Amino acid sequence: MPLTYSFVIPAYNESVRIRPTLDELLRHARTQNWDAEILVVNDGSHDDTAQIVREFGKLHPQILLLENPGNRGKGYSVRNGMLHARGDICLFTDADLSSPMSEAHKLFDAIGRGADIAIGSRWLDAELQTERQPLYRQLFGRIYNLVLRVFLGLYFADTQCGFKAFRREAAQRIFPLQKIEGWGFDPELLFLARRAGLRVEEVPVLWAHSEGTRLHPFRDGMRMFVEVLRIRWNALTGVYTPRAVPSPGKL
């Protein structure tokens, strides 16, 4: 049977960008002849993001709107979308499509080669960056990458690119264990994947910096550092150990 695909888009006050993003996703899915669903996860937006998605959904039933219980964060939004996704391969992408959908085939090809998870990378081939981040953001990324290597043993060139694809089985295995709801959820997912023995392949992709990003490198950077320590603490205290489900008739 042909593969099915799920595309998850976390969205917070994205009324300006969500229309062209949905148009592009629909166009690309049509040209590739993908059997695909598009899940937009509204993270308590104060603008008309949800209404725009509902209008698209009336014309295109493959577009679905999920509502978070208020503003919970990008990590919560991605987890919510992934746990509702029904595709054989589930990909989450930022609402600004910093990595264009034409790059999705690279992640899908990696999964076709045997990877359980394929992650887009801005730094494996920096020449693919059509518009680079400001220097202070690049510096923050380098420092954060070093922190992840030291504390979590994650030796990836880029953990934070918002362009990642999962086999459905892999997504259903690690997303229920995810605890980080803010910006630091990406390394938690990769840490959980490594603990589970899943194969992760890092793939260089086209990428362009968007000035609309809401990540504040200093304020949010401190939170992300604390979240790294939280991931390590969760691992040490057994938080990530799946709980056994009692058999029927047993206490």
PDB file of C-alpha atoms in Angstrom:
ATOM      1  CA  MET A   1       0.000   0.000   0.000  1.00  0.00           C
ATOM      2  CA  PRO A   2       1.200   3.582  -0.646  1.00  0.00           C
ATOM      3  CA  LEU A   3       2.553   5.483   2.336  1.00  0.00           C
ATOM      4  CA  THR A   4       0.391   8.087   4.026  1.00  0.00           C
ATOM      5  CA  TYR A   5       1.767  11.303   5.475  1.00  0.00           C
ATOM      6  CA  SER A   6       0.881  13.629   8.316  1.00  0.00           C
ATOM      7  CA  PHE A   7       2.169  17.206   8.487  1.00  0.00           C
ATOM      8  CA  VAL A   8       1.982  18.914  11.880  1.00  0.00           C
ATOM      9  CA  ILE A   9       2.225  22.706  12.138  1.00  0.00           C
ATOM     10  CA  PRO A  10       2.385  24.351  15.583  1.00  0.00           C
ATOM     11  CA  ALA A  11       0.765  27.780  15.307  1.00  0.00           C
ATOM     12  CA  TYR A  12       0.588  30.756  17.670  1.00  0.00           C
ATOM     13  CA  ASN A  13      -0.757  34.029  16.238  1.00  0.00           C
ATOM     14  CA  GLU A  14       0.106  32.957  12.690  1.00  0.00           C
ATOM     15  CA  SER A  15      -2.734  34.696  10.812  1.00  0.00           C
ATOM     16  CA  VAL A  16      -0.262  36.419   8.485  1.00  0.00           C
ATOM     17  CA  ARG A  17       1.740  33.329   7.541  1.00  0.00           C
ATOM     18  CA  ILE A  18      -0.706  30.441   7.808  1.00  0.00           C
ATOM     19  CA  ARG A  19      -2.548  31.064   4.506  1.00  0.00           C
ATOM     20  CA  PRO A  20       0.502  30.874   2.219  1.00  0.00           C
ATOM     21  CA  THR A  21       1.836  27.968   4.281  1.00  0.00           C
ATOM     22  CA  LEU A  22      -1.336  25.917   3.845  1.00  0.00           C
ATOM     23  CA  ASP A  23      -1.492  26.829   0.166  1.00  0.00           C
ATOM     24  CA  GLU A  24       2.062  25.594  -0.308  1.00  0.00           C
ATOM     25  CA  LEU A  25       1.468  22.367   1.604  1.00  0.00           C
ATOM     26  CA  LEU A  26      -1.650  21.621  -0.431  1.00  0.00           C
ATOM     27  CA  ARG A  27       0.117  22.410  -3.697  1.00  0.00           C
ATOM     28  CA  HIS A  28       3.140  20.257  -2.894  1.00  0.00           C
ATOM     29  CA  ALA A  29       1.068  17.320  -1.649  1.00  0.00           C
ATOM     30  CA  ARG A  30      -0.973  17.488  -4.859  1.00  0.00           C
ATOM     31  CA  THR A  31       2.060  17.599  -7.171  1.00  0.00           C
ATOM     32  CA  GLN A  32       3.694  14.697  -5.297  1.00  0.00           C
ATOM     33  CA  ASN A  33       0.426  12.752  -5.255  1.00  0.00           C
ATOM     34  CA  TRP A  34       0.745  12.233  -1.502  1.00  0.00           C
ATOM     35  CA  ASP A  35      -2.093  10.844   0.581  1.00  0.00           C
ATOM     36  CA  ALA A  36      -1.620  13.437   3.298  1.00  0.00           C
ATOM     37  CA  GLU A  37      -3.333  15.116   6.208  1.00  0.00           C
ATOM     38  CA  ILE A  38      -2.335  18.530   7.567  1.00  0.00           C
ATOM     39  CA  LEU A  39      -2.805  19.153  11.282  1.00  0.00           C
ATOM     40  CA  VAL A  40      -2.548  22.749  12.491  1.00  0.00           C
ATOM     41  CA  VAL A  41      -2.212  22.954  16.263  1.00  0.00           C
ATOM     42  CA  ASN A  42      -3.486  26.293  17.543  1.00  0.00           C
ATOM     43  CA  ASP A  43      -1.584  27.215  20.706  1.00  0.00           C
ATOM     44  CA  GLY A  44      -4.100  29.647  22.205  1.00  0.00           C
ATOM     45  CA  SER A  45      -3.731  32.285  19.475  1.00  0.00           C
ATOM     46  CA  HIS A  46      -5.304  35.712  20.071  1.00  0.00           C
ATOM     47  CA  ASP A  47      -5.697  36.462  16.358  1.00  0.00           C
ATOM     48  CA  ASP A  48      -7.821  34.692  13.734  1.00  0.00           C
ATOM     49  CA  THR A  49      -5.415  31.787  13.103  1.00  0.00           C
ATOM     50  CA  ALA A  50      -8.038  29.216  14.110  1.00  0.00           C
ATOM     51  CA  GLN A  51     -10.747  30.766  11.933  1.00  0.00           C
ATOM     52  CA  ILE A  52      -8.468  30.795   8.888  1.00  0.00           C
ATOM     53  CA  VAL A  53      -7.670  27.103   9.373  1.00  0.00           C
ATOM     54  CA  ARG A  54     -11.364  26.269   9.783  1.00  0.00           C
ATOM     55  CA  GLU A  55     -12.122  28.033   6.499  1.00  0.00           C
ATOM     56  CA  PHE A  56      -9.400  26.046   4.734  1.00  0.00           C
ATOM     57  CA  GLY A  57     -10.768  22.859   6.289  1.00  0.00           C
ATOM     58  CA  LYS A  58     -14.210  23.444   4.794  1.00  0.00           C
ATOM     59  CA  LEU A  59     -12.697  23.410   1.323  1.00  0.00           C
ATOM     60  CA  HIS A  60      -9.973  20.850   2.003  1.00  0.00           C
ATOM     61  CA  PRO A  61     -11.032  18.111   4.455  1.00  0.00           C
ATOM     62  CA  GLN A  62      -7.435  16.914   4.803  1.00  0.00           C
ATOM     63  CA  ILE A  63      -6.734  20.076   6.835  1.00  0.00           C
ATOM     64  CA  LEU A  64      -7.561  19.578  10.500  1.00  0.00           C
ATOM     65  CA  LEU A  65      -7.490  22.041  13.394  1.00  0.00           C
ATOM     66  CA  LEU A  66      -6.392  20.977  16.881  1.00  0.00           C
ATOM     67  CA  GLU A  67      -6.846  23.345  19.814  1.00  0.00           C
ATOM     68  CA  ASN A  68      -4.513  23.402  22.802  1.00  0.00           C
ATOM     69  CA  PRO A  69      -6.006  24.255  26.214  1.00  0.00           C
ATOM     70  CA  GLY A  70      -4.543  27.767  26.130  1.00  0.00           C
ATOM     71  CA  ASN A  71      -0.998  28.827  25.288  1.00  0.00           C
ATOM     72  CA  ARG A  72       1.152  25.836  26.269  1.00  0.00           C
ATOM     73  CA  GLY A  73       4.259  26.143  24.106  1.00  0.00           C
ATOM     74  CA  LYS A  74       5.741  24.737  20.923  1.00  0.00           C
ATOM     75  CA  GLY A  75       6.707  21.429  22.515  1.00  0.00           C
ATOM     76  CA  TYR A  76       3.160  20.822  23.727  1.00  0.00           C
ATOM     77  CA  SER A  77       1.784  21.748  20.304  1.00  0.00           C
ATOM     78  CA  VAL A  78       4.057  19.363  18.418  1.00  0.00           C
ATOM     79  CA  ARG A  79       3.305  16.534  20.850  1.00  0.00           C
ATOM     80  CA  ASN A  80      -0.442  17.186  20.561  1.00  0.00           C
ATOM     81  CA  GLY A  81      -0.248  17.072  16.775  1.00  0.00           C
ATOM     82  CA  MET A  82       1.979  14.009  16.593  1.00  0.00           C
ATOM     83  CA  LEU A  83      -0.197  11.983  18.945  1.00  0.00           C
ATOM     84  CA  HIS A  84      -3.221  12.744  16.763  1.00  0.00           C
ATOM     85  CA  ALA A  85      -1.400  12.077  13.483  1.00  0.00           C
ATOM     86  CA  ARG A  86      -2.499   9.022  11.501  1.00  0.00           C
ATOM     87  CA  GLY A  87       0.125   8.898   8.744  1.00  0.00           C
ATOM     88  CA  ASP A  88       2.776   6.235   8.240  1.00  0.00           C
ATOM     89  CA  ILE A  89       5.308   9.082   8.283  1.00  0.00           C
ATOM     90  CA  CYS A  90       4.706  12.157  10.458  1.00  0.00           C
ATOM     91  CA  LEU A  91       6.591  15.399   9.863  1.00  0.00           C
ATOM     92  CA  PHE A  92       6.439  18.593  11.865  1.00  0.00           C
ATOM     93  CA  THR A  93       7.438  21.914  10.376  1.00  0.00           C
ATOM     94  CA  ASP A  94       7.402  25.539  11.479  1.00  0.00           C
ATOM     95  CA  ALA A  95       4.556  27.730  10.271  1.00  0.00           C
ATOM     96  CA  ASP A  96       6.972  29.944   8.327  1.00  0.00           C
ATOM     97  CA  LEU A  97       8.293  26.990   6.272  1.00  0.00           C
ATOM     98  CA  SER A  98      11.888  28.049   6.915  1.00  0.00           C
ATOM     99  CA  SER A  99      12.732  24.750   5.257  1.00  0.00           C
ATOM    100  CA  PRO A 100      10.584  24.542   2.112  1.00  0.00           C
ATOM    101  CA  MET A 101       8.351  21.539   1.571  1.00  0.00           C
ATOM    102  CA  SER A 102      10.446  20.603  -1.444  1.00  0.00           C
ATOM    103  CA  GLU A 103      13.034  19.418   1.119  1.00  0.00           C
ATOM    104  CA  ALA A 104      10.666  16.910   2.741  1.00  0.00           C
ATOM    105  CA  HIS A 105      11.710  14.181   0.313  1.00  0.00           C
ATOM    106  CA  LYS A 106      15.195  14.231   1.872  1.00  0.00           C
ATOM    107  CA  LEU A 107      13.744  13.260   5.239  1.00  0.00           C
ATOM    108  CA  PHE A 108      11.429  10.699   3.682  1.00  0.00           C
ATOM    109  CA  ASP A 109      14.344   9.194   1.737  1.00  0.00           C
ATOM    110  CA  ALA A 110      16.324   8.837   4.979  1.00  0.00           C
ATOM    111  CA  ILE A 111      13.416   6.974   6.545  1.00  0.00           C
ATOM    112  CA  GLY A 112      13.213   4.844   3.403  1.00  0.00           C
ATOM    113  CA  ARG A 113      16.872   3.932   3.985  1.00  0.00           C
ATOM    114  CA  GLY A 114      16.022   2.596   7.437  1.00  0.00           C
ATOM    115  CA  ALA A 115      16.008   5.585   9.778  1.00  0.00           C
ATOM    116  CA  ASP A 116      13.267   5.761  12.397  1.00  0.00           C
ATOM    117  CA  ILE A 117      13.630   9.540  12.649  1.00  0.00           C
ATOM    118  CA  ALA A 118      15.087  12.016  10.149  1.00  0.00           C
ATOM    119  CA  ILE A 119      15.993  15.528  11.288  1.00  0.00           C
ATOM    120  CA  GLY A 120      16.703  18.508   9.105  1.00  0.00           C
ATOM    121  CA  SER A 121      20.033  20.217   9.724  1.00  0.00           C
ATOM    122  CA  ARG A 122      21.117  23.781   8.989  1.00  0.00           C
ATOM    123  CA  TRP A 123      24.770  23.129   9.763  1.00  0.00           C
ATOM    124  CA  LEU A 124      25.765  19.871   8.082  1.00  0.00           C
ATOM    125  CA  ASP A 125      25.988  21.933   4.895  1.00  0.00           C
ATOM    126  CA  ALA A 126      25.863  25.634   5.786  1.00  0.00           C
ATOM    127  CA  GLU A 127      25.909  26.546   2.094  1.00  0.00           C
ATOM    128  CA  LEU A 128      22.265  25.465   1.942  1.00  0.00           C
ATOM    129  CA  GLN A 129      21.271  28.368   4.181  1.00  0.00           C
ATOM    130  CA  THR A 130      19.714  30.868   1.816  1.00  0.00           C
ATOM    131  CA  GLU A 131      19.484  33.450   4.608  1.00  0.00           C
ATOM    132  CA  ARG A 132      21.598  32.969   7.705  1.00  0.00           C
ATOM    133  CA  GLN A 133      20.767  33.795  11.288  1.00  0.00           C
ATOM    134  CA  PRO A 134      22.294  36.879  12.909  1.00  0.00           C
ATOM    135  CA  LEU A 135      25.685  36.198  14.479  1.00  0.00           C
ATOM    136  CA  TYR A 136      24.362  36.339  18.041  1.00  0.00           C
ATOM    137  CA  ARG A 137      21.875  33.576  17.246  1.00  0.00           C
ATOM    138  CA  GLN A 138      24.598  31.492  15.650  1.00  0.00           C
ATOM    139  CA  LEU A 139      26.716  31.935  18.793  1.00  0.00           C
ATOM    140  CA  PHE A 140      23.798  30.907  21.005  1.00  0.00           C
ATOM    141  CA  GLY A 141      23.280  27.826  18.852  1.00  0.00           C
ATOM    142  CA  ARG A 142      26.926  26.812  19.137  1.00  0.00           C
ATOM    143  CA  ILE A 143      26.906  27.176  22.927  1.00  0.00           C
ATOM    144  CA  TYR A 144      23.637  25.277  23.246  1.00  0.00           C
ATOM    145  CA  ASN A 145      24.972  22.504  21.027  1.00  0.00           C
ATOM    146  CA  LEU A 146      28.000  22.158  23.324  1.00  0.00           C
ATOM    147  CA  VAL A 147      25.729  21.985  26.373  1.00  0.00           C
ATOM    148  CA  LEU A 148      23.743  19.169  24.755  1.00  0.00           C
ATOM    149  CA  ARG A 149      26.902  17.220  24.005  1.00  0.00           C
ATOM    150  CA  VAL A 150      28.168  17.529  27.583  1.00  0.00           C
ATOM    151  CA  PHE A 151      24.929  16.916  29.493  1.00  0.00           C
ATOM    152  CA  LEU A 152      22.906  14.682  27.170  1.00  0.00           C
ATOM    153  CA  GLY A 153      25.468  13.088  24.874  1.00  0.00           C
ATOM    154  CA  LEU A 154      23.722  14.383  21.748  1.00  0.00           C
ATOM    155  CA  TYR A 155      26.316  14.685  18.990  1.00  0.00           C
ATOM    156  CA  PHE A 156      24.189  16.271  16.282  1.00  0.00           C
ATOM    157  CA  ALA A 157      25.233  19.346  14.321  1.00  0.00           C
ATOM    158  CA  ASP A 158      21.744  20.838  14.714  1.00  0.00           C
ATOM    159  CA  THR A 159      19.007  19.744  17.121  1.00  0.00           C
ATOM    160  CA  GLN A 160      16.798  22.828  16.817  1.00  0.00           C
ATOM    161  CA  CYS A 161      15.801  22.895  13.151  1.00  0.00           C
ATOM    162  CA  GLY A 162      11.999  22.744  13.113  1.00  0.00           C
ATOM    163  CA  PHE A 163      11.846  20.149  10.365  1.00  0.00           C
ATOM    164  CA  LYS A 164      11.726  16.549  11.604  1.00  0.00           C
ATOM    165  CA  ALA A 165      10.063  13.374  10.349  1.00  0.00           C
ATOM    166  CA  PHE A 166       9.175  10.204  12.261  1.00  0.00           C
ATOM    167  CA  ARG A 167       7.988   6.754  11.426  1.00  0.00           C
ATOM    168  CA  ARG A 168       4.587   6.467  13.036  1.00  0.00           C
ATOM    169  CA  GLU A 169       5.847   3.694  15.325  1.00  0.00           C
ATOM    170  CA  ALA A 170       8.729   5.878  16.505  1.00  0.00           C
ATOM    171  CA  ALA A 171       6.442   8.859  17.135  1.00  0.00           C
ATOM    172  CA  GLN A 172       4.010   6.730  19.131  1.00  0.00           C
ATOM    173  CA  ARG A 173       6.901   5.410  21.174  1.00  0.00           C
ATOM    174  CA  ILE A 174       8.606   8.618  22.255  1.00  0.00           C
ATOM    175  CA  PHE A 175       6.037  11.445  22.179  1.00  0.00           C
ATOM    176  CA  PRO A 176       3.993  10.010  25.095  1.00  0.00           C
ATOM    177  CA  LEU A 177       7.176  10.262  27.195  1.00  0.00           C
ATOM    178  CA  GLN A 178       7.913  13.882  26.259  1.00  0.00           C
ATOM    179  CA  LYS A 179       7.722  16.278  29.222  1.00  0.00           C
ATOM    180  CA  ILE A 180       9.233  19.528  27.923  1.00  0.00           C
ATOM    181  CA  GLU A 181       6.511  21.820  26.550  1.00  0.00           C
ATOM    182  CA  GLY A 182       8.677  24.821  25.601  1.00  0.00           C
ATOM    183  CA  TRP A 183      11.483  25.464  23.111  1.00  0.00           C
ATOM    184  CA  GLY A 184      13.745  22.779  24.587  1.00  0.00           C
ATOM    185  CA  PHE A 185      11.610  19.847  23.481  1.00  0.00           C
ATOM    186  CA  ASP A 186      13.743  18.942  20.427  1.00  0.00           C
ATOM    187  CA  PRO A 187      16.759  17.603  22.367  1.00  0.00           C
ATOM    188  CA  GLU A 188      14.397  15.770  24.713  1.00  0.00           C
ATOM    189  CA  LEU A 189      12.921  13.892  21.744  1.00  0.00           C
ATOM    190  CA  LEU A 190      16.392  13.016  20.448  1.00  0.00           C
ATOM    191  CA  PHE A 191      17.493  11.952  23.928  1.00  0.00           C
ATOM    192  CA  LEU A 192      14.431   9.698  24.225  1.00  0.00           C
ATOM    193  CA  ALA A 193      15.081   8.293  20.757  1.00  0.00           C
ATOM    194  CA  ARG A 194      18.634   7.357  21.717  1.00  0.00           C
ATOM    195  CA  ARG A 195      17.431   5.705  24.947  1.00  0.00           C
ATOM    196  CA  ALA A 196      14.904   3.704  22.921  1.00  0.00           C
ATOM    197  CA  GLY A 197      17.574   2.533  20.460  1.00  0.00           C
ATOM    198  CA  LEU A 198      15.929   4.289  17.523  1.00  0.00           C
ATOM    199  CA  ARG A 199      17.987   5.222  14.484  1.00  0.00           C
ATOM    200  CA  VAL A 200      18.183   8.969  13.890  1.00  0.00           C
ATOM    201  CA  GLU A 201      19.630  10.372  10.664  1.00  0.00           C
ATOM    202  CA  GLU A 202      20.608  14.033  10.338  1.00  0.00           C
ATOM    203  CA  VAL A 203      20.016  15.441   6.857  1.00  0.00           C
ATOM    204  CA  PRO A 204      21.233  18.780   5.433  1.00  0.00           C
ATOM    205  CA  VAL A 205      18.297  20.872   4.165  1.00  0.00           C
ATOM    206  CA  LEU A 206      17.664  24.236   2.588  1.00  0.00           C
ATOM    207  CA  TRP A 207      16.769  26.762   5.239  1.00  0.00           C
ATOM    208  CA  ALA A 208      16.196  30.516   5.526  1.00  0.00           C
ATOM    209  CA  HIS A 209      16.123  32.558   8.724  1.00  0.00           C
ATOM    210  CA  SER A 210      12.774  34.231   9.414  1.00  0.00           C
ATOM    211  CA  GLU A 211      12.651  37.536  11.269  1.00  0.00           C
ATOM    212  CA  GLY A 212       9.261  36.541  12.661  1.00  0.00           C
ATOM    213  CA  THR A 213      10.713  33.941  15.014  1.00  0.00           C
ATOM    214  CA  ARG A 214       9.568  34.334  18.632  1.00  0.00           C
ATOM    215  CA  LEU A 215      12.573  32.674  20.238  1.00  0.00           C
ATOM    216  CA  HIS A 216      14.473  35.163  22.409  1.00  0.00           C
ATOM    217  CA  PRO A 217      18.047  33.832  22.578  1.00  0.00           C
ATOM    218  CA  PHE A 218      18.800  35.222  26.047  1.00  0.00           C
ATOM    219  CA  ARG A 219      15.529  34.875  27.963  1.00  0.00           C
ATOM    220  CA  ASP A 220      14.513  31.616  26.318  1.00  0.00           C
ATOM    221  CA  GLY A 221      18.126  30.454  26.263  1.00  0.00           C
ATOM    222  CA  MET A 222      18.226  30.347  30.061  1.00  0.00           C
ATOM    223  CA  ARG A 223      14.976  28.378  30.112  1.00  0.00           C
ATOM    224  CA  MET A 224      16.344  25.930  27.564  1.00  0.00           C
ATOM    225  CA  PHE A 225      19.476  25.397  29.650  1.00  0.00           C
ATOM    226  CA  VAL A 226      17.313  24.652  32.700  1.00  0.00           C
ATOM    227  CA  GLU A 227      15.281  22.249  30.562  1.00  0.00           C
ATOM    228  CA  VAL A 228      18.468  20.378  29.627  1.00  0.00           C
ATOM    229  CA  LEU A 229      19.127  19.837  33.326  1.00  0.00           C
ATOM    230  CA  ARG A 230      15.521  18.752  33.741  1.00  0.00           C
ATOM    231  CA  ILE A 231      15.929  16.138  30.989  1.00  0.00           C
ATOM    232  CA  ARG A 232      18.991  14.744  32.729  1.00  0.00           C
ATOM    233  CA  TRP A 233      17.153  14.723  36.077  1.00  0.00           C
ATOM    234  CA  ASN A 234      14.115  13.005  34.540  1.00  0.00           C
ATOM    235  CA  ALA A 235      16.368  10.300  33.149  1.00  0.00           C
ATOM    236  CA  LEU A 236      18.102   9.759  36.496  1.00  0.00           C
ATOM    237  CA  THR A 237      14.850   9.579  38.453  1.00  0.00           C
ATOM    238  CA  GLY A 238      13.014   7.200  36.120  1.00  0.00           C
ATOM    239  CA  VAL A 239      10.498   9.713  34.761  1.00  0.00           C
ATOM    240  CA  TYR A 240      11.083   8.428  31.228  1.00  0.00           C
ATOM    241  CA  THR A 241      10.587   4.770  32.127  1.00  0.00           C
ATOM    242  CA  PRO A 242       7.330   3.592  30.539  1.00  0.00           C
ATOM    243  CA  ARG A 243       4.884   2.406  33.183  1.00  0.00           C
ATOM    244  CA  ALA A 244       3.778  -1.192  32.909  1.00  0.00           C
ATOM    245  CA  VAL A 245       0.087  -1.664  32.267  1.00  0.00           C
ATOM    246  CA  PRO A 246      -1.457  -4.265  34.655  1.00  0.00           C
ATOM    247  CA  SER A 247      -2.950  -7.309  32.981  1.00  0.00           C
ATOM    248  CA  PRO A 248      -6.745  -7.631  33.134  1.00  0.00           C
ATOM    249  CA  GLY A 249      -7.886  -9.134  36.421  1.00  0.00           C
ATOM    250  CA  LYS A 250      -4.645  -8.233  38.245  1.00  0.00           C
ATOM    251  CA  LEU A 251      -4.169  -5.502  40.810  1.00  0.00           C
TER     252      LEU A 251
END
